């Protein structure tokens, strides 16, 4: 429902034949670094090698692994490619044919999760946002708020990162810019009670969406997880079945480290989805594939820049299409 529409591409950029304009131009633009890396290196290989042999497969493997997609999936893909060549499913080392083959295989290997955000049957829908400092949490909240607002929904933010004064201020600035409501308290206030007040207010004023920010760092990891649990408990007491989504924000530029963080958070709280931020800043966008393979949690959104418009709901097919030329 219009999720992939909006924001037209700069027409001068469209004159470049290779940059296909269209529905997921933003995703393609964001994944440009990763795609360039894959396609330029593969093209080089294909121009030197005449056959799909062991050596070519090894080199394709290296290229795929260099995007951080994970060794297992990269190995599976090249094994399948080699077999397809033996079986004469693939006849040449024609780049287009091989890209197409790899794309189709990769799509079929990625599990089809439910990427849709879960909305409450009766508003408000509550989204709890977690993630370490600097991962892009506050910016991602602004993007979500903007997305929902554009859909005509009434949005409330809860400034639950009360650990740092700057965090509350930053969210407050976004709320003003996006013209959405916010509930905030002084630094050091109990974040669970901020969330409670936000829900109270949202119920009274008829908000459709409440997005709760949380701290990314406390005295210890145990403190942090305890606090998240408490916020969760208070929210679900106030509104049964809430929070409807617990989104963990990960910084895609941190590669394998993001995967480690996801595992740590997942042990403590029931993450329902991931928001993979900063996909535009990395040539290792394959990390989204690795996360899909290794975690039983879907990437629900990707962040593709620093403005509130730089967000895309995740979709395996579109993602894989944007990965190869
Ligand atoms: N390029 C890019 N930068 C981002 C993205 N998301 C966040 N950032 C930047 O990352 C930095 C940290 O973001 P912030 O939202 O403050 O992180 P928080 O500490 O987790 O709340 C800021 O400079 C953001 O502008 C993204 O998708 N792409
Ligand atoms: Mg923040």
Coordinates of C-alpha atoms and ligand atoms in Angstrom, one line a residue:
X1 CA 0.0 0.0 0.0
X2 CA 2.3 2.7 -1.3
X3 CA 5.1 1.5 0.9
X4 CA 7.6 1.4 -1.9
X5 CA 6.3 4.5 -3.7
X6 CA 7.2 8.1 -3.0
X7 CA 10.3 10.1 -3.6
X8 CA 11.1 10.2 -7.3
X9 CA 14.6 9.7 -8.5
X10 CA 16.6 12.6 -9.8
X11 CA 15.9 12.5 -13.5
X12 CA 19.5 13.3 -14.4
X13 CA 20.5 10.1 -12.6
X14 CA 18.1 8.1 -14.6
X15 CA 19.9 9.0 -17.8
X16 CA 22.4 6.4 -16.7
X17 CA 21.0 3.3 -18.3
X18 CA 22.2 0.9 -15.6
X19 CA 20.4 2.7 -12.7
X20 CA 16.9 1.4 -13.3
X21 CA 14.4 4.0 -12.1
X22 CA 11.3 2.7 -10.4
X23 CA 9.7 1.4 -7.3
X24 CA 12.7 0.5 -5.2
X25 CA 15.2 3.1 -6.5
X26 CA 16.1 4.0 -3.0
X27 CA 17.0 0.5 -2.1
X28 CA 19.1 0.2 -5.2
X29 CA 20.8 3.5 -4.5
X30 CA 21.4 2.4 -0.9
X31 CA 22.9 -0.9 -2.0
X32 CA 25.0 0.7 -4.7
X33 CA 28.3 0.1 -2.9
X34 CA 27.6 -3.5 -2.3
X35 CA 26.3 -4.1 -5.8
X36 CA 29.3 -2.3 -7.4
X37 CA 31.6 -4.4 -5.4
X38 CA 29.9 -7.7 -6.5
X39 CA 29.4 -6.8 -10.1
X40 CA 32.7 -5.2 -10.9
X41 CA 34.6 -8.0 -9.3
X42 CA 32.5 -10.7 -11.0
X43 CA 32.7 -9.0 -14.4
X44 CA 36.5 -8.9 -14.0
X45 CA 36.5 -12.7 -13.3
X46 CA 34.2 -13.5 -16.2
X47 CA 36.4 -11.5 -18.6
X48 CA 39.4 -13.6 -17.7
X49 CA 37.9 -17.0 -17.3
X50 CA 36.3 -18.9 -20.1
X51 CA 34.8 -21.8 -18.1
X52 CA 32.8 -22.2 -14.9
X53 CA 35.6 -24.3 -13.3
X54 CA 36.8 -24.9 -9.8
X55 CA 39.0 -21.8 -9.9
X56 CA 36.2 -19.5 -11.1
X57 CA 33.9 -20.8 -8.4
X58 CA 36.5 -20.2 -5.8
X59 CA 36.8 -16.7 -6.9
X60 CA 33.1 -16.1 -7.1
X61 CA 32.9 -17.5 -3.5
X62 CA 35.5 -14.9 -2.4
X63 CA 33.5 -12.1 -3.9
X64 CA 30.2 -13.2 -2.3
X65 CA 31.9 -13.7 1.1
X66 CA 33.4 -10.2 0.9
X67 CA 29.9 -8.8 1.1
X68 CA 29.5 -10.4 4.6
X69 CA 26.7 -12.7 3.4
X70 CA 28.2 -15.6 5.2
X71 CA 30.5 -18.5 4.2
X72 CA 27.8 -21.2 4.3
X73 CA 25.4 -19.5 1.9
X74 CA 28.2 -18.4 -0.4
X75 CA 29.5 -22.0 -0.6
X76 CA 26.1 -23.3 -1.3
X77 CA 25.6 -20.9 -4.1
X78 CA 28.9 -21.7 -5.9
X79 CA 28.3 -25.4 -5.4
X80 CA 25.0 -25.1 -7.1
X81 CA 26.4 -22.9 -9.8
X82 CA 29.1 -25.5 -10.6
X83 CA 26.5 -28.3 -10.6
X84 CA 24.3 -26.3 -12.9
X85 CA 27.2 -25.8 -15.3
X86 CA 27.9 -29.6 -15.2
X87 CA 24.3 -30.3 -15.8
X88 CA 24.3 -27.9 -18.7
X89 CA 21.7 -25.7 -17.1
X90 CA 24.2 -22.9 -17.6
X91 CA 26.0 -23.0 -20.9
X92 CA 28.4 -20.1 -20.8
X93 CA 30.1 -17.9 -18.3
X94 CA 27.9 -15.1 -19.5
X95 CA 27.7 -12.6 -16.7
X96 CA 24.0 -12.0 -17.1
X97 CA 23.1 -15.7 -17.0
X98 CA 25.2 -16.3 -13.9
X99 CA 23.8 -13.2 -12.1
X100 CA 20.3 -14.5 -12.9
X101 CA 21.2 -17.9 -11.6
X102 CA 22.7 -16.6 -8.4
X103 CA 19.8 -14.3 -7.8
X104 CA 17.2 -17.0 -8.2
X105 CA 19.1 -19.4 -5.9
X106 CA 19.8 -16.8 -3.3
X107 CA 16.1 -15.8 -3.2
X108 CA 15.1 -19.4 -2.8
X109 CA 17.5 -20.0 0.1
X110 CA 16.3 -17.0 2.0
X111 CA 13.4 -17.9 4.3
X112 CA 10.2 -16.0 3.6
X113 CA 9.4 -14.4 6.8
X114 CA 6.5 -12.1 7.6
X115 CA 8.1 -8.7 6.9
X116 CA 5.0 -6.7 7.6
X117 CA 4.8 -4.7 10.7
X118 CA 2.2 -6.2 13.1
X119 CA -0.5 -3.7 13.7
X120 CA -2.8 -3.9 16.7
X121 CA -6.4 -4.9 15.9
X122 CA -7.4 -1.8 17.8
X123 CA -5.0 1.2 18.1
X124 CA -2.6 2.1 19.4
X125 CA 0.0 -0.2 18.0
X126 CA 3.1 -0.1 20.2
X127 CA 6.6 -0.4 18.9
X128 CA 9.5 -0.9 21.3
X129 CA 12.8 0.1 19.8
X130 CA 16.1 -1.4 21.2
X131 CA 19.7 -1.2 20.1
X132 CA 23.1 -0.1 21.2
X133 CA 24.1 3.6 21.2
X134 CA 25.0 4.8 17.8
X135 CA 23.3 2.0 15.9
X136 CA 20.8 4.5 14.5
X137 CA 17.9 4.0 16.9
X138 CA 16.7 7.6 17.2
X139 CA 17.0 8.3 13.5
X140 CA 15.2 5.0 12.7
X141 CA 12.4 6.1 15.1
X142 CA 12.1 9.3 13.1
X143 CA 11.9 7.3 9.9
X144 CA 9.2 5.1 11.2
X145 CA 7.3 8.1 12.6
X146 CA 7.5 9.7 9.2
X147 CA 6.4 6.6 7.4
X148 CA 3.3 6.2 9.6
X149 CA 2.5 9.9 9.5
X150 CA 2.6 9.8 5.7
X151 CA 0.0 7.0 5.9
X152 CA -2.2 9.4 7.8
X153 CA -1.6 7.8 11.2
X154 CA -1.4 9.7 14.4
X155 CA 2.0 9.0 16.0
X156 CA 3.3 9.4 19.6
X157 CA 6.9 9.1 20.6
X158 CA 8.1 8.1 24.1
X159 CA 11.5 9.3 25.0
X160 CA 12.5 6.2 26.9
X161 CA 16.3 6.8 26.6
X162 CA 16.4 8.8 29.8
X163 CA 20.0 7.8 30.5
X164 CA 21.4 10.5 28.4
X165 CA 20.0 14.1 28.2
X166 CA 21.1 14.4 24.6
X167 CA 19.0 11.4 23.6
X168 CA 15.8 13.0 24.9
X169 CA 16.6 16.3 23.2
X170 CA 17.4 14.5 19.9
X171 CA 14.1 12.7 19.9
X172 CA 12.3 15.9 20.8
X173 CA 13.8 17.7 17.8
X174 CA 12.6 15.0 15.5
X175 CA 9.1 15.1 17.0
X176 CA 9.0 18.9 16.3
X177 CA 10.3 18.5 12.8
X178 CA 7.9 15.7 11.9
X179 CA 5.1 17.3 13.8
X180 CA 4.3 14.3 15.9
X181 CA 3.6 14.1 19.7
X182 CA 6.1 13.1 22.3
X183 CA 6.1 12.2 25.9
X184 CA 9.4 13.0 27.7
X185 CA 10.7 13.4 31.2
X186 CA 13.9 14.6 32.8
X187 CA 17.2 12.7 32.5
X188 CA 17.3 9.7 34.9
X189 CA 13.5 9.3 35.0
X190 CA 12.2 5.7 34.9
X191 CA 11.8 4.8 31.3
X192 CA 9.0 2.3 32.0
X193 CA 6.9 5.2 33.5
X194 CA 7.6 7.3 30.5
X195 CA 6.3 4.5 28.3
X196 CA 3.3 4.2 30.6
X197 CA 2.5 7.9 30.4
X198 CA 2.9 7.8 26.6
X199 CA 0.4 4.9 26.4
X200 CA -2.0 6.7 28.7
X201 CA -1.9 9.8 26.6
X202 CA -2.1 7.8 23.3
X203 CA -5.2 6.0 24.6
X204 CA -6.8 9.2 25.7
X205 CA -6.0 11.2 22.5
X206 CA -6.5 8.4 20.0
X207 CA -3.0 7.9 18.6
X208 CA -2.6 5.0 16.2
X209 CA 1.1 4.3 16.8
X210 CA 3.3 4.7 19.9
X211 CA 7.1 4.3 19.3
X212 CA 9.1 3.8 22.4
X213 CA 12.8 4.7 22.4
X214 CA 15.1 2.9 24.9
X215 CA 18.6 3.3 26.3
X216 CA 21.4 1.7 24.3
X217 CA 23.8 1.5 27.1
X218 CA 23.5 1.4 30.9
X219 CA 25.9 0.6 33.7
X220 CA 26.0 -3.1 32.6
X221 CA 24.5 -5.3 30.0
X222 CA 22.4 -6.9 32.8
X223 CA 21.0 -3.5 33.8
X224 CA 20.1 -2.8 30.2
X225 CA 18.3 -6.0 29.7
X226 CA 16.5 -5.7 33.0
X227 CA 15.3 -2.3 32.0
X228 CA 14.0 -3.5 28.7
X229 CA 12.1 -6.3 30.4
X230 CA 10.6 -3.8 32.8
X231 CA 9.5 -1.5 30.0
X232 CA 8.0 -4.5 28.2
X233 CA 6.2 -5.6 31.3
X234 CA 4.7 -2.2 32.0
X235 CA 3.6 -1.8 28.4
X236 CA 1.9 -5.2 28.3
X237 CA 0.1 -4.5 31.6
X238 CA -1.3 -1.3 30.2
X239 CA -2.2 -2.8 26.8
X240 CA -2.6 -6.6 26.5
X241 CA -0.5 -8.0 23.6
X242 CA 1.6 -4.9 23.4
X243 CA 4.3 -4.2 22.4
X244 CA 3.2 -5.4 19.0
X245 CA 6.7 -5.2 17.7
X246 CA 10.1 -5.2 19.4
X247 CA 12.5 -3.9 16.8
X248 CA 16.2 -4.2 17.3
X249 CA 18.2 -1.5 15.4
X250 CA 21.5 -2.8 14.0
X251 CA 24.2 -0.8 12.2
X252 CA 24.9 -2.6 9.0
X253 CA 28.4 -1.0 8.7
X254 CA 29.5 -3.0 11.7
X255 CA 29.1 -6.3 9.8
X256 CA 29.6 -9.4 11.9
X257 CA 29.5 -7.4 15.1
X258 CA 25.8 -6.5 14.3
X259 CA 25.1 -10.2 14.2
X260 CA 26.7 -10.7 17.6
X261 CA 24.6 -7.8 19.0
X262 CA 21.4 -9.4 17.6
X263 CA 22.3 -12.6 19.3
X264 CA 22.9 -10.9 22.7
X265 CA 19.6 -9.0 22.6
X266 CA 17.7 -11.9 21.4
X267 CA 18.7 -13.9 24.4
X268 CA 17.2 -11.3 26.7
X269 CA 14.2 -9.9 24.9
X270 CA 11.7 -11.3 22.4
X271 CA 12.8 -9.4 19.3
X272 CA 10.1 -9.6 16.6
X273 CA 12.0 -7.8 13.9
X274 CA 15.2 -6.0 12.9
X275 CA 15.7 -2.5 11.6
X276 CA 19.0 -2.7 9.6
X277 CA 20.3 0.9 9.6
X278 CA 23.1 2.4 7.5
X279 CA 22.8 -0.1 4.7
X280 CA 23.8 2.9 2.4
X281 CA 27.1 3.3 4.1
X282 CA 28.5 -0.2 3.5
X283 CA 29.8 -2.4 0.7
X284 CA 29.0 -5.3 2.9
X285 CA 25.2 -5.2 2.5
X286 CA 25.3 -9.0 2.3
X287 CA 25.1 -8.8 6.1
X288 CA 21.3 -8.7 5.7
X289 CA 21.5 -12.2 4.1
X290 CA 23.7 -13.5 6.9
X291 CA 21.3 -12.2 9.5
X292 CA 18.4 -13.9 7.7
X293 CA 20.3 -17.1 7.6
X294 CA 21.5 -17.1 11.1
X295 CA 18.7 -15.5 13.1
X296 CA 15.1 -16.5 13.3
X297 CA 14.1 -12.9 13.2
X298 CA 13.2 -11.0 10.0
X299 CA 14.7 -7.8 8.9
X300 CA 11.5 -5.6 8.7
X301 CA 13.0 -2.3 7.6
X302 CA 16.3 -1.0 6.2
X303 CA 17.7 2.4 6.7
X304 CA 19.3 4.0 3.7
X305 CA 20.4 7.4 4.7
X306 CA 20.1 10.1 7.4
X307 CA 16.8 11.7 6.4
X308 CA 13.4 10.6 7.6
X309 CA 12.6 9.5 4.1
X310 CA 15.5 7.0 3.9
X311 CA 13.6 3.9 4.9
X312 CA 12.3 0.9 3.1
X313 CA 10.3 -2.0 4.3
X314 CA 12.4 -5.1 3.7
X315 CA 11.6 -7.6 1.0
X316 CA 13.9 -10.5 0.0
X317 CA 13.1 -10.4 -3.7
X318 CA 13.7 -6.7 -4.0
X319 CA 16.8 -6.9 -1.8
X320 CA 18.4 -9.7 -3.9
X321 CA 17.5 -7.8 -7.2
X322 CA 19.3 -4.8 -5.9
X323 CA 22.3 -6.8 -5.0
X324 CA 23.3 -7.8 -8.5
X325 CA 23.2 -5.7 -11.6
Ligands
LIG1 N1 24.1 6.9 6.4 C1 23.2 6.6 7.4 N2 23.4 7.1 8.6 C2 22.5 6.8 9.5 C3 21.4 5.9 9.3 N3 20.7 5.8 10.4 C4 21.3 6.6 11.3 N4 22.4 7.2 10.8 C5 23.4 8.1 11.5 O1 24.0 7.4 12.6 C6 24.3 8.2 13.7 C7 23.7 7.7 15.0 O2 22.3 7.6 14.9 P1 21.3 7.8 16.1 O3 20.0 7.7 15.6 O4 21.7 9.0 16.9 O5 21.7 6.5 16.9 P2 21.3 6.0 18.4 O6 22.4 6.3 19.3 O7 21.2 4.5 18.2 O8 20.0 6.6 18.7 C8 23.7 9.6 13.3 O9 24.8 10.4 12.8 C9 22.7 9.2 12.2 O10 22.5 10.3 11.3 C10 21.3 5.3 7.9 O11 20.4 4.6 7.6 N5 22.2 5.7 7.0
LIG2 MG1 19.3 7.7 20.4

